[in-house]
CSV table of C-alpha atoms and ligand atoms in Angstrom, one decimal:
chain,number,residue,atom,x,y,z
A,3,MET,CA,93.9,197.1,24.8
A,4,ASP,CA,95.4,194.4,22.6
A,5,VAL,CA,97.4,195.3,19.6
A,6,ASN,CA,95.2,194.0,16.8
A,7,PRO,CA,96.6,193.7,13.2
A,8,ILE,CA,93.1,194.1,11.7
A,9,LEU,CA,92.7,197.5,13.2
A,10,SER,CA,95.8,198.9,11.6
A,11,GLN,CA,94.1,198.2,8.2
A,12,GLN,CA,91.8,200.5,6.5
A,13,CYS,CA,88.6,199.3,4.9
A,14,GLU,CA,88.8,198.9,1.2
A,15,SER,CA,85.3,200.2,0.4
A,16,GLU,CA,84.1,203.7,1.1
A,17,VAL,CA,80.8,202.1,2.2
A,18,ALA,CA,82.5,200.3,5.0
A,19,GLU,CA,84.5,203.3,5.9
A,20,ALA,CA,81.3,205.3,6.3
A,21,LEU,CA,79.9,202.7,8.6
A,22,LEU,CA,83.1,202.6,10.6
A,23,ARG,CA,82.8,206.4,11.2
A,24,LYS,CA,79.3,205.9,12.5
A,25,ILE,CA,80.5,203.1,14.8
A,26,HIS,CA,83.3,205.2,16.2
A,27,SER,CA,81.0,208.2,16.8
A,28,LYS,CA,78.5,205.8,18.4
A,29,THR,CA,75.8,207.2,16.0
A,30,ALA,CA,75.4,203.8,14.3
A,31,ARG,CA,72.0,202.4,15.3
A,32,ILE,CA,72.2,198.9,16.6
A,33,GLY,CA,69.3,196.5,15.7
A,34,VAL,CA,69.0,193.4,17.8
A,35,VAL,CA,66.8,190.7,16.2
A,36,GLY,CA,65.5,188.2,18.9
A,37,LEU,CA,65.1,189.8,22.3
A,38,GLY,CA,65.6,186.6,24.4
A,39,TYR,CA,68.3,185.5,26.9
A,40,VAL,CA,71.0,186.6,24.5
A,41,GLY,CA,69.4,189.6,22.7
A,42,LEU,CA,68.3,191.4,25.9
A,43,PRO,CA,71.7,191.7,27.6
A,44,LEU,CA,73.2,192.7,24.2
A,45,ILE,CA,70.8,195.5,23.5
A,46,TRP,CA,71.4,196.7,27.1
A,47,THR,CA,75.1,196.7,26.7
A,48,PHE,CA,75.1,198.8,23.4
A,49,HIS,CA,72.5,201.2,24.9
A,50,ARG,CA,74.6,201.6,28.1
A,51,GLU,CA,77.6,202.6,26.0
A,52,GLY,CA,75.7,205.3,24.3
A,53,PHE,CA,74.5,203.7,21.0
A,54,PRO,CA,70.9,204.2,19.8
A,55,VAL,CA,69.3,200.7,19.8
A,56,LEU,CA,66.3,199.1,18.1
A,57,GLY,CA,65.0,195.7,19.1
A,58,TYR,CA,63.0,193.4,16.7
A,59,ASP,CA,61.0,190.3,17.8
A,60,ILE,CA,58.1,188.4,16.4
A,61,ASP,CA,56.7,188.0,19.9
A,62,ARG,CA,54.5,191.0,20.6
A,63,SER,CA,54.5,190.4,24.3
A,64,LYS,CA,58.3,191.1,24.5
A,65,ILE,CA,57.7,194.5,22.8
A,66,ASP,CA,54.9,195.3,25.3
A,67,HIS,CA,57.4,194.6,28.1
A,68,PHE,CA,59.9,196.9,26.5
A,69,GLU,CA,57.3,199.7,26.3
A,70,ALA,CA,56.0,199.1,29.8
A,71,GLY,CA,59.4,198.7,31.4
A,72,THR,CA,58.5,195.3,32.8
A,73,SER,CA,60.7,192.2,33.0
A,74,TYR,CA,60.2,188.9,31.3
A,75,ILE,CA,63.6,187.3,32.2
A,76,LYS,CA,63.9,187.3,35.9
A,77,HIS,CA,67.7,187.6,36.3
A,78,PHE,CA,67.8,190.5,33.8
A,79,GLY,CA,65.9,192.6,36.3
A,80,ILE,CA,63.2,195.2,36.2
A,81,SER,CA,65.4,198.3,36.8
A,82,ARG,CA,67.3,197.8,33.5
A,83,MET,CA,64.0,197.3,31.6
A,84,GLN,CA,62.8,200.6,33.1
A,85,VAL,CA,65.9,202.4,31.9
A,86,LEU,CA,65.3,201.0,28.4
A,87,ALA,CA,61.6,201.9,28.5
A,88,ALA,CA,62.4,205.5,29.5
A,89,SER,CA,65.2,206.1,27.0
A,90,ASP,CA,64.7,208.0,23.8
A,91,ARG,CA,67.6,205.9,22.4
A,92,CYS,CA,65.8,202.6,22.7
A,93,GLU,CA,62.8,201.2,20.8
A,94,ALA,CA,61.4,197.8,20.1
A,95,THR,CA,59.2,196.6,17.3
A,96,THR,CA,57.7,193.7,15.5
A,97,ASP,CA,57.8,195.6,12.3
A,98,PHE,CA,60.5,194.4,9.9
A,99,ASP,CA,59.8,197.3,7.5
A,100,ARG,CA,61.9,199.2,10.0
A,101,VAL,CA,65.1,197.2,9.2
A,102,PRO,CA,66.6,200.0,7.1
A,103,GLU,CA,66.6,202.2,10.3
A,104,ALA,CA,69.4,200.1,11.8
A,105,ASP,CA,73.0,200.3,10.7
A,106,VAL,CA,73.9,197.0,12.3
A,107,LEU,CA,71.7,193.9,12.7
A,108,LEU,CA,72.6,191.4,15.4
A,109,LEU,CA,70.7,188.1,14.9
A,110,CYS,CA,70.0,186.3,18.2
A,111,VAL,CA,67.3,183.8,17.4
A,112,PRO,CA,67.0,180.2,18.6
A,113,THR,CA,68.9,177.3,17.0
A,114,PRO,CA,67.2,174.2,18.6
A,115,LEU,CA,67.2,170.6,17.3
A,116,ASP,CA,64.2,169.2,15.5
A,117,ALA,CA,62.3,166.0,16.3
A,118,HIS,CA,65.1,163.9,14.7
A,119,ARG,CA,67.8,165.7,16.7
A,120,GLU,CA,69.0,167.5,13.6
A,121,PRO,CA,69.6,171.3,13.4
A,122,ASP,CA,66.4,173.3,13.2
A,123,MET,CA,67.6,176.3,11.2
A,124,SER,CA,64.1,177.5,10.6
A,125,TYR,CA,64.3,180.5,13.0
A,126,VAL,CA,67.6,181.7,11.5
A,127,GLU,CA,66.3,181.2,8.0
A,128,ASN,CA,63.0,182.9,8.6
A,129,THR,CA,64.7,185.8,10.2
A,130,VAL,CA,67.1,186.3,7.3
A,131,ARG,CA,64.2,186.0,4.9
A,132,ALA,CA,62.3,188.6,6.9
A,133,ILE,CA,65.1,191.1,7.0
A,134,GLY,CA,66.5,190.4,3.5
A,135,PRO,CA,64.1,192.4,1.4
A,136,HIS,CA,64.6,195.4,3.7
A,137,LEU,CA,68.4,195.5,3.8
A,138,ARG,CA,70.0,198.6,2.4
A,139,GLU,CA,73.5,199.5,1.4
A,140,GLY,CA,76.1,200.0,4.2
A,141,GLN,CA,74.5,197.7,6.8
A,142,LEU,CA,76.4,195.1,8.9
A,143,VAL,CA,74.6,191.8,9.6
A,144,ILE,CA,76.1,189.6,12.4
A,145,LEU,CA,74.8,186.2,13.3
A,146,GLU,CA,75.2,185.5,17.0
A,147,SER,CA,73.1,182.3,17.3
A,148,THR,CA,75.1,179.1,17.8
A,149,THR,CA,75.3,177.0,14.7
A,150,TYR,CA,77.4,174.7,12.5
A,151,PRO,CA,80.5,175.9,10.7
A,152,GLY,CA,79.5,177.2,7.3
A,153,THR,CA,76.1,178.7,8.2
A,154,THR,CA,77.1,182.3,7.6
A,155,ASN,CA,78.8,181.7,4.4
A,156,GLU,CA,76.4,179.1,3.0
A,157,MET,CA,73.1,180.3,4.2
A,158,ILE,CA,73.2,183.9,5.5
A,159,VAL,CA,75.2,185.5,2.7
A,160,PRO,CA,73.2,183.9,-0.2
A,161,ILE,CA,69.8,184.8,1.3
A,162,CYS,CA,70.8,188.3,2.1
A,163,GLU,CA,72.3,188.9,-1.4
A,164,GLN,CA,69.4,187.3,-3.2
A,165,HIS,CA,66.7,189.3,-1.3
A,166,SER,CA,68.4,192.6,-1.3
A,167,GLY,CA,70.4,192.8,-4.5
A,168,LEU,CA,73.4,193.9,-2.4
A,169,LYS,CA,76.9,192.3,-2.6
A,170,SER,CA,78.5,190.9,0.5
A,171,GLY,CA,81.9,192.5,1.2
A,172,GLU,CA,81.1,195.5,-1.1
A,173,THR,CA,77.8,197.1,-0.2
A,174,LEU,CA,76.7,194.8,2.7
A,175,PHE,CA,78.9,193.4,5.4
A,176,VAL,CA,78.3,190.0,7.1
A,177,ALA,CA,80.0,188.5,10.1
A,178,TYR,CA,79.6,185.8,12.8
A,179,SER,CA,80.2,186.3,16.5
A,180,PRO,CA,79.3,183.6,18.9
A,181,GLU,CA,77.4,184.6,22.0
A,182,ARG,CA,79.0,183.4,25.3
A,183,GLU,CA,76.3,184.7,27.7
A,184,ASP,CA,76.1,182.8,31.0
A,185,PRO,CA,72.8,183.8,32.4
A,186,GLY,CA,72.8,184.1,36.2
A,187,ASN,CA,76.6,184.2,36.5
A,188,PRO,CA,77.3,187.2,38.7
A,189,ASP,CA,81.1,187.3,37.8
A,190,PHE,CA,80.7,188.2,34.1
A,191,GLU,CA,78.5,190.3,32.0
A,192,THR,CA,78.4,190.9,28.2
A,193,SER,CA,81.1,193.6,28.3
A,194,THR,CA,83.6,191.5,30.3
A,195,ILE,CA,83.3,188.3,28.3
A,196,PRO,CA,85.8,188.3,25.4
A,197,LYS,CA,84.1,188.3,22.0
A,198,VAL,CA,85.3,186.2,19.1
A,199,VAL,CA,84.5,187.6,15.6
A,200,GLY,CA,84.9,186.4,12.1
A,201,GLY,CA,83.9,188.3,9.0
A,202,GLU,CA,83.0,187.5,5.4
A,203,GLY,CA,86.1,189.3,3.9
A,204,ALA,CA,88.4,191.9,5.3
A,205,ASP,CA,86.0,194.9,5.4
A,206,ALA,CA,83.3,192.9,7.3
A,207,SER,CA,86.0,191.7,9.8
A,208,ILE,CA,87.2,195.3,10.4
A,209,VAL,CA,83.7,196.8,10.9
A,210,ALA,CA,82.5,193.9,13.1
A,211,THR,CA,85.6,193.9,15.2
A,212,GLU,CA,85.5,197.7,15.7
A,213,LEU,CA,81.8,197.5,16.5
A,214,TYR,CA,82.3,195.1,19.5
A,215,ARG,CA,85.4,197.0,20.6
A,216,GLN,CA,83.2,199.9,21.5
A,217,VAL,CA,81.4,197.9,24.1
A,218,ILE,CA,83.4,194.9,25.0
A,219,ASP,CA,86.8,194.8,26.8
A,220,LYS,CA,88.5,192.2,24.6
A,221,VAL,CA,87.6,191.3,21.1
A,222,VAL,CA,89.3,188.3,19.4
A,223,PRO,CA,89.2,188.4,15.6
A,224,VAL,CA,89.6,185.1,13.8
A,225,SER,CA,90.2,184.5,10.1
A,226,ASN,CA,86.7,183.9,8.9
A,227,THR,CA,83.1,183.1,9.8
A,228,LYS,CA,83.5,179.3,9.8
A,229,THR,CA,86.4,179.5,12.3
A,230,ALA,CA,84.3,181.7,14.6
A,231,GLU,CA,81.4,179.2,14.3
A,232,ALA,CA,83.7,176.4,15.2
A,233,VAL,CA,85.1,178.2,18.3
A,234,LYS,CA,81.6,178.2,19.9
A,235,LEU,CA,81.1,174.5,19.1
A,236,LEU,CA,84.5,173.6,20.6
A,237,GLU,CA,83.6,175.4,23.8
A,238,ASN,CA,80.3,173.7,24.2
A,239,ILE,CA,81.5,170.3,23.1
A,240,PHE,CA,84.3,170.6,25.7
A,241,ARG,CA,81.7,171.1,28.4
A,242,ALA,CA,79.3,168.3,27.2
A,243,VAL,CA,82.2,165.8,27.1
A,244,ASN,CA,83.6,166.7,30.4
A,245,ILE,CA,80.2,166.7,32.1
A,246,ALA,CA,79.6,163.3,30.7
A,247,LEU,CA,82.9,162.1,32.0
A,248,VAL,CA,82.3,163.2,35.5
A,249,ASN,CA,78.7,161.8,35.4
A,250,GLU,CA,80.1,158.4,34.4
A,251,LEU,CA,82.7,158.6,37.1
A,252,LYS,CA,80.0,159.5,39.6
A,253,VAL,CA,78.2,156.2,38.9
A,254,VAL,CA,81.4,154.2,39.1
A,255,PHE,CA,82.6,155.9,42.3
A,256,HIS,CA,79.2,155.5,44.0
A,257,ALA,CA,79.4,151.8,43.4
A,258,MET,CA,82.9,151.8,45.0
A,259,GLY,CA,81.7,153.8,48.0
A,260,ILE,CA,83.7,156.9,46.9
A,261,ASP,CA,82.2,160.5,47.1
A,262,ILE,CA,82.7,162.1,43.6
A,263,TYR,CA,82.6,165.6,45.1
A,264,GLU,CA,85.4,164.9,47.5
A,265,VAL,CA,87.4,163.5,44.6
A,266,VAL,CA,86.8,166.5,42.3
A,267,ASP,CA,87.5,169.0,45.1
A,268,ALA,CA,90.8,167.3,46.0
A,269,ALA,CA,91.8,166.9,42.3
A,270,LYS,CA,91.2,170.6,41.6
A,271,THR,CA,94.0,171.5,44.0
A,272,LYS,CA,96.3,170.5,41.2
A,273,PRO,CA,97.4,173.9,39.9
A,274,PHE,CA,97.8,172.9,36.3
A,275,GLY,CA,96.3,170.4,33.8
A,276,PHE,CA,93.0,169.9,35.5
A,277,MET,CA,89.7,171.8,35.5
A,278,PRO,CA,86.8,170.8,37.8
A,279,PHE,CA,83.5,169.7,36.4
A,280,TYR,CA,80.6,168.6,38.6
A,281,PRO,CA,78.1,165.8,38.1
A,282,GLY,CA,74.3,166.4,38.0
A,283,PRO,CA,71.0,164.8,37.0
A,284,GLY,CA,71.7,165.3,33.3
A,285,LEU,CA,72.3,168.1,30.8
A,286,GLY,CA,70.0,171.0,30.5
A,287,GLY,CA,69.7,174.4,28.9
A,288,HIS,CA,69.4,175.7,25.4
A,289,CYS,CA,73.1,175.1,24.5
A,290,ILE,CA,75.2,172.2,25.9
A,291,PRO,CA,72.7,169.4,25.2
A,292,ILE,CA,72.0,170.7,21.7
A,293,ASP,CA,74.9,172.6,20.1
A,294,PRO,CA,77.4,169.6,19.8
A,295,PHE,CA,74.9,167.9,17.5
A,296,TYR,CA,75.1,170.8,15.0
A,297,LEU,CA,78.7,169.6,14.4
A,298,THR,CA,77.7,166.0,14.3
A,299,TRP,CA,75.2,166.8,11.5
A,300,LYS,CA,77.6,168.9,9.5
A,301,ALA,CA,80.4,166.3,9.9
A,302,ARG,CA,78.3,163.8,8.1
A,303,GLU,CA,78.6,165.9,5.0
A,304,PHE,CA,82.3,165.1,5.1
A,305,GLY,CA,81.7,161.4,5.8
A,306,LEU,CA,82.9,161.8,9.4
A,307,HIS,CA,81.5,160.6,12.7
A,308,THR,CA,81.8,162.6,15.9
A,309,ARG,CA,82.1,159.7,18.3
A,310,PHE,CA,83.0,161.7,21.4
A,311,ILE,CA,79.9,163.9,21.0
A,312,GLU,CA,77.6,160.9,20.5
A,313,LEU,CA,79.1,159.1,23.5
A,314,ALA,CA,78.8,162.2,25.7
A,315,GLY,CA,75.2,162.6,24.6
A,316,GLU,CA,74.5,158.9,25.5
A,317,VAL,CA,76.0,159.2,29.0
A,318,ASN,CA,74.3,162.5,29.8
A,319,THR,CA,70.9,161.4,28.6
A,320,ALA,CA,71.1,158.3,30.7
A,321,MET,CA,71.5,160.3,33.9
A,322,PRO,CA,67.8,161.0,34.5
A,323,ASN,CA,67.1,157.3,34.5
A,324,TYR,CA,70.0,156.8,36.9
A,325,VAL,CA,68.5,159.4,39.3
A,326,VAL,CA,65.1,157.6,39.2
A,327,ARG,CA,66.7,154.3,39.9
A,328,ARG,CA,68.5,155.8,42.9
A,329,ALA,CA,65.2,157.3,44.1
A,330,MET,CA,63.6,153.8,43.9
A,331,GLU,CA,66.5,152.3,45.9
A,332,ALA,CA,66.3,155.0,48.5
A,333,LEU,CA,62.6,154.4,49.0
A,334,ASN,CA,63.1,150.7,48.9
A,335,ASP,CA,65.6,151.0,51.8
A,336,GLN,CA,62.7,152.3,53.9
A,337,GLY,CA,60.3,149.5,52.7
A,338,LYS,CA,58.5,151.9,50.4
A,339,ALA,CA,57.7,151.8,46.7
A,340,LEU,CA,57.7,154.6,44.1
A,341,LYS,CA,54.2,153.5,43.2
A,342,GLY,CA,51.9,155.6,45.3
A,343,ALA,CA,54.7,157.7,46.8
A,344,ASN,CA,54.3,161.5,47.1
A,345,VAL,CA,57.4,162.9,45.4
A,346,LEU,CA,58.8,166.4,45.4
A,347,CYS,CA,61.3,167.5,42.7
A,348,VAL,CA,63.3,170.4,44.1
A,349,GLY,CA,64.3,172.6,41.1
A,350,LEU,CA,62.9,172.8,37.6
A,351,ALA,CA,65.3,175.3,36.1
A,352,TYR,CA,68.2,173.6,34.3
A,353,LYS,CA,70.7,175.4,36.4
A,354,ALA,CA,70.9,177.5,39.6
A,355,ASP,CA,69.5,181.0,39.8
A,356,VAL,CA,67.8,181.2,36.4
A,357,ASP,CA,64.2,180.8,35.4
A,358,ASP,CA,65.1,178.9,32.2
A,359,MET,CA,63.7,175.3,32.1
A,360,ARG,CA,64.6,174.5,28.5
A,361,GLU,CA,65.9,170.9,28.2
A,362,SER,CA,65.8,170.7,32.0
A,363,PRO,CA,66.5,167.1,33.1
A,364,THR,CA,63.8,167.6,35.8
A,365,TYR,CA,61.2,167.0,33.0
A,366,PRO,CA,62.3,163.4,32.1
A,367,ILE,CA,62.8,162.7,35.8
A,368,MET,CA,59.2,163.8,36.6
A,369,ASP,CA,57.9,161.8,33.6
A,370,ALA,CA,59.6,158.7,34.7
A,371,LEU,CA,58.5,159.1,38.4
A,372,LYS,CA,55.0,159.5,37.2
A,373,SER,CA,55.2,156.5,34.9
A,374,PHE,CA,56.1,154.4,38.0
A,375,GLY,CA,53.0,155.5,39.7
A,376,ALA,CA,54.3,158.3,41.9
A,377,THR,CA,52.4,161.5,42.5
A,378,VAL,CA,54.8,164.2,41.4
A,379,SER,CA,55.1,167.9,42.5
A,380,TYR,CA,57.9,170.4,42.2
A,381,TYR,CA,59.3,173.4,43.9
A,382,ASP,CA,61.1,176.2,42.1
A,383,PRO,CA,61.2,179.8,43.4
A,384,TYR,CA,62.0,181.0,39.9
A,385,ILE,CA,59.1,179.1,38.2
A,386,PRO,CA,55.8,179.5,40.1
A,387,VAL,CA,53.8,177.8,37.3
A,388,ILE,CA,54.9,175.5,34.5
A,389,PRO,CA,54.2,177.3,31.2
A,390,ARG,CA,52.9,175.6,28.1
A,391,SER,CA,55.7,174.1,26.0
A,392,ARG,CA,55.7,171.8,23.0
A,393,GLU,CA,57.6,169.0,24.6
A,394,HIS,CA,56.1,168.9,28.1
A,395,VAL,CA,52.4,169.5,27.6
A,396,ALA,CA,51.4,167.1,30.4
A,397,TRP,CA,53.0,169.4,33.0
A,398,THR,CA,51.4,172.7,31.8
A,399,GLY,CA,49.8,174.7,34.6
A,400,LEU,CA,51.3,172.7,37.5
A,401,LYS,CA,52.1,175.1,40.3
A,402,SER,CA,55.2,175.1,42.5
A,403,VAL,CA,54.5,173.9,46.0
A,404,GLU,CA,55.1,176.3,48.9
A,405,TRP,CA,58.4,176.1,50.7
A,406,LYS,CA,56.7,175.7,54.1
A,407,ASP,CA,57.0,173.0,56.7
A,408,GLU,CA,53.3,172.1,56.4
A,409,SER,CA,53.6,171.5,52.6
A,410,LEU,CA,57.0,169.8,52.7
A,411,LYS,CA,56.3,167.3,55.4
A,412,ASN,CA,53.6,165.7,53.1
A,413,PHE,CA,56.2,164.1,50.9
A,414,ASP,CA,57.7,160.6,51.0
A,415,LEU,CA,60.6,161.6,48.9
A,416,ALA,CA,62.4,164.8,47.8
A,417,VAL,CA,64.8,164.7,44.8
A,418,ILE,CA,67.1,167.8,44.7
A,419,LEU,CA,67.7,168.7,41.0
A,420,THR,CA,68.7,172.4,41.0
A,421,LYS,CA,70.8,174.1,43.6
A,422,HIS,CA,69.3,177.6,43.6
A,423,THR,CA,71.0,180.0,46.0
A,424,GLY,CA,68.8,181.0,48.9
A,425,VAL,CA,66.9,177.7,49.0
A,426,ASP,CA,67.5,176.1,52.4
A,427,HIS,CA,67.9,172.5,51.3
A,428,ALA,CA,69.4,171.5,54.6
A,429,ARG,CA,66.0,171.9,56.2
A,430,LEU,CA,64.6,169.0,54.1
A,431,PRO,CA,65.9,165.9,56.0
A,432,SER,CA,64.1,167.0,59.2
A,433,LEU,CA,60.8,167.2,57.3
A,434,ILE,CA,61.0,164.4,54.6
A,435,ASP,CA,62.2,160.9,55.4
A,436,CYS,CA,63.8,160.2,52.1
A,437,ILE,CA,66.1,162.7,50.2
A,438,VAL,CA,68.0,162.1,47.0
A,439,ASP,CA,70.5,164.8,46.2
A,440,THR,CA,71.9,165.1,42.7
A,441,ARG,CA,73.7,168.5,43.3
A,442,ASN,CA,75.6,168.1,46.6
A,443,ALA,CA,73.1,170.6,48.0
A,444,ILE,CA,73.3,168.9,51.5
A,445,PRO,CA,76.9,167.8,51.8
A,446,GLY,CA,77.9,165.6,54.7
A,447,ASP,CA,74.4,164.7,55.8
A,448,LEU,CA,74.4,160.9,56.1
A,449,ARG,CA,70.6,160.7,55.9
A,450,VAL,CA,70.8,162.0,52.3
A,451,HIS,CA,71.2,159.6,49.3
A,452,ARG,CA,73.6,160.8,46.6
A,453,ALA,CA,72.7,160.4,43.0
B,530,NAD,N1,70.6,181.4,26.4
B,530,NAD,C1,71.9,181.3,26.5
B,530,NAD,O1,72.5,181.3,27.6
B,530,NAD,C2,72.8,181.3,25.3
B,530,NAD,C3,74.2,181.4,25.4
B,530,NAD,C4,75.0,181.4,24.3
B,530,NAD,C5,74.4,181.3,23.0
B,530,NAD,N2,73.1,181.1,22.9
B,530,NAD,C6,72.5,181.0,21.6
B,530,NAD,O2,71.9,182.2,21.2
B,530,NAD,C7,70.8,182.0,20.4
B,530,NAD,C8,69.5,182.6,21.0
B,530,NAD,O3,69.3,182.0,22.2
B,530,NAD,P1,68.3,182.6,23.4
B,530,NAD,O4,68.6,181.8,24.6
B,530,NAD,O5,68.5,184.1,23.4
B,530,NAD,O6,66.9,182.3,22.7
B,530,NAD,P2,65.5,182.8,23.3
B,530,NAD,O7,64.5,181.8,22.9
B,530,NAD,O8,65.6,183.3,24.7
B,530,NAD,O9,65.3,184.2,22.4
B,530,NAD,C9,65.1,184.1,21.1
B,530,NAD,C10,64.1,185.3,20.7
B,530,NAD,O10,64.1,185.3,19.2
B,530,NAD,C11,62.7,185.6,18.9
B,530,NAD,N3,62.5,185.1,17.5
B,530,NAD,C12,62.3,183.9,17.0
B,530,NAD,N4,62.2,184.0,15.7
B,530,NAD,C13,62.3,185.2,15.3
B,530,NAD,C14,62.3,185.9,14.1
B,530,NAD,N5,62.1,185.3,12.9
B,530,NAD,N6,62.5,187.2,14.1
B,530,NAD,C15,62.7,187.9,15.2
B,530,NAD,N7,62.7,187.3,16.4
B,530,NAD,C16,62.5,186.0,16.5
B,530,NAD,C17,61.9,184.8,19.9
B,530,NAD,O11,60.6,185.4,20.0
B,530,NAD,C18,62.7,185.1,21.2
B,530,NAD,O12,62.3,186.3,21.8
B,530,NAD,C19,70.7,180.5,20.2
B,530,NAD,O13,71.4,180.1,19.0
B,530,NAD,C20,71.5,180.0,21.4
B,530,NAD,O14,72.0,178.7,21.2
B,530,NAD,C21,72.3,181.2,24.0
């Protein structure tokens, strides 16, 4: 374990000391608000380490799954849901009157962008307004949602104080700890991913750091909440910018007859100063395409422009159109047009081995293919039917085609967009004349067009 200067300190207030004792004895009840991709693994981790847990969500169906022991996030798995359902230390509820039952409240609700690509803080704000009137002395509230620097101090603390009559740092403790969950990554889980924590004042820092130290191998305390908020943004901006760079190089190298994957794989043999990023059909997921713009928005308050972020966004959002152009060229080589073609998009999830299709670049690619007159189908073993969503209503209810020779050979073109493990992409060229591969899923096959 690391030597941590914060831990040698004692809490100033007796209220914080009392909470600390509950944390150390693992009798503190951990409330997790928002039981999605982030909240679910978090509640599992605290429960596994012996804490009593209580989940809150406004979505009744998630509570029903908790009670029935059934799964609603594929990679999380049914066996863990069954353990939680059978446990007398785990409950889930839609009832915010039960907020006083928790000693700690971890807020894991969405932070998307609105229609003008500005931060949509309504989920966070609604959550804090819902828990605020029920807060009691001695609780610790930690925001885990990704957000702009200043959120905890400027939004969470005032709403909590106003609705509860409690005083942050004295009778109520507030902190921020960014979530670094990487769904579907078999190499890491919540407890093995170092956790950054910043508190509103010394006591909040101590109790929040100690809380995570009970369940996470390495905790990294930073000076305050806005620093912790900035850490998460740096991590995701770093990814967005580097992915944009490699996407731009992909286009340039393709024009020069150079294989970007061969270049990256050779470059990564350099043992220092280089980290490989791979190109793709565009950015997807709930984080990388969105989070950087939280900083862009906040920077405007200081009269500053985030030019790298804007440029990376521009390059990455141009990628779906590039893929469609490559698809057109590929069909054209065979004397065919996109208009009237039967096209299969292989992969709807934004990345491999998850069932999450939020912000997936497959959607704009399907939209564009359709607008050029193609008949568009998709295959994704993780998403048998496209659920209703606000942004992609036109695709609601479409079913994944079957991964069978009889179905596959009906297509004029397949565009590979997600490289799920276990999908035998190499089989496609023998069944479909024209293949466009955006993920290097069929390396070395000269019949396949790269995009
Ligand atoms: N998904 C990831 O891999 C990931 C990784 C790191 C950080 N994050 C961040 O974590 C946060 C949560 O993301 P997620 O992917 O878990 O979202 P999600 O959509 O999977 O889950 C959010 C949950 O919050 C619930 N919810 C919404 N409003 C609520 C309210 N007022 N009260 C209670 N529950 C409410 C929703 O019903 C849903 O179950 C976001 O800020 C995201 O940027 C996500």
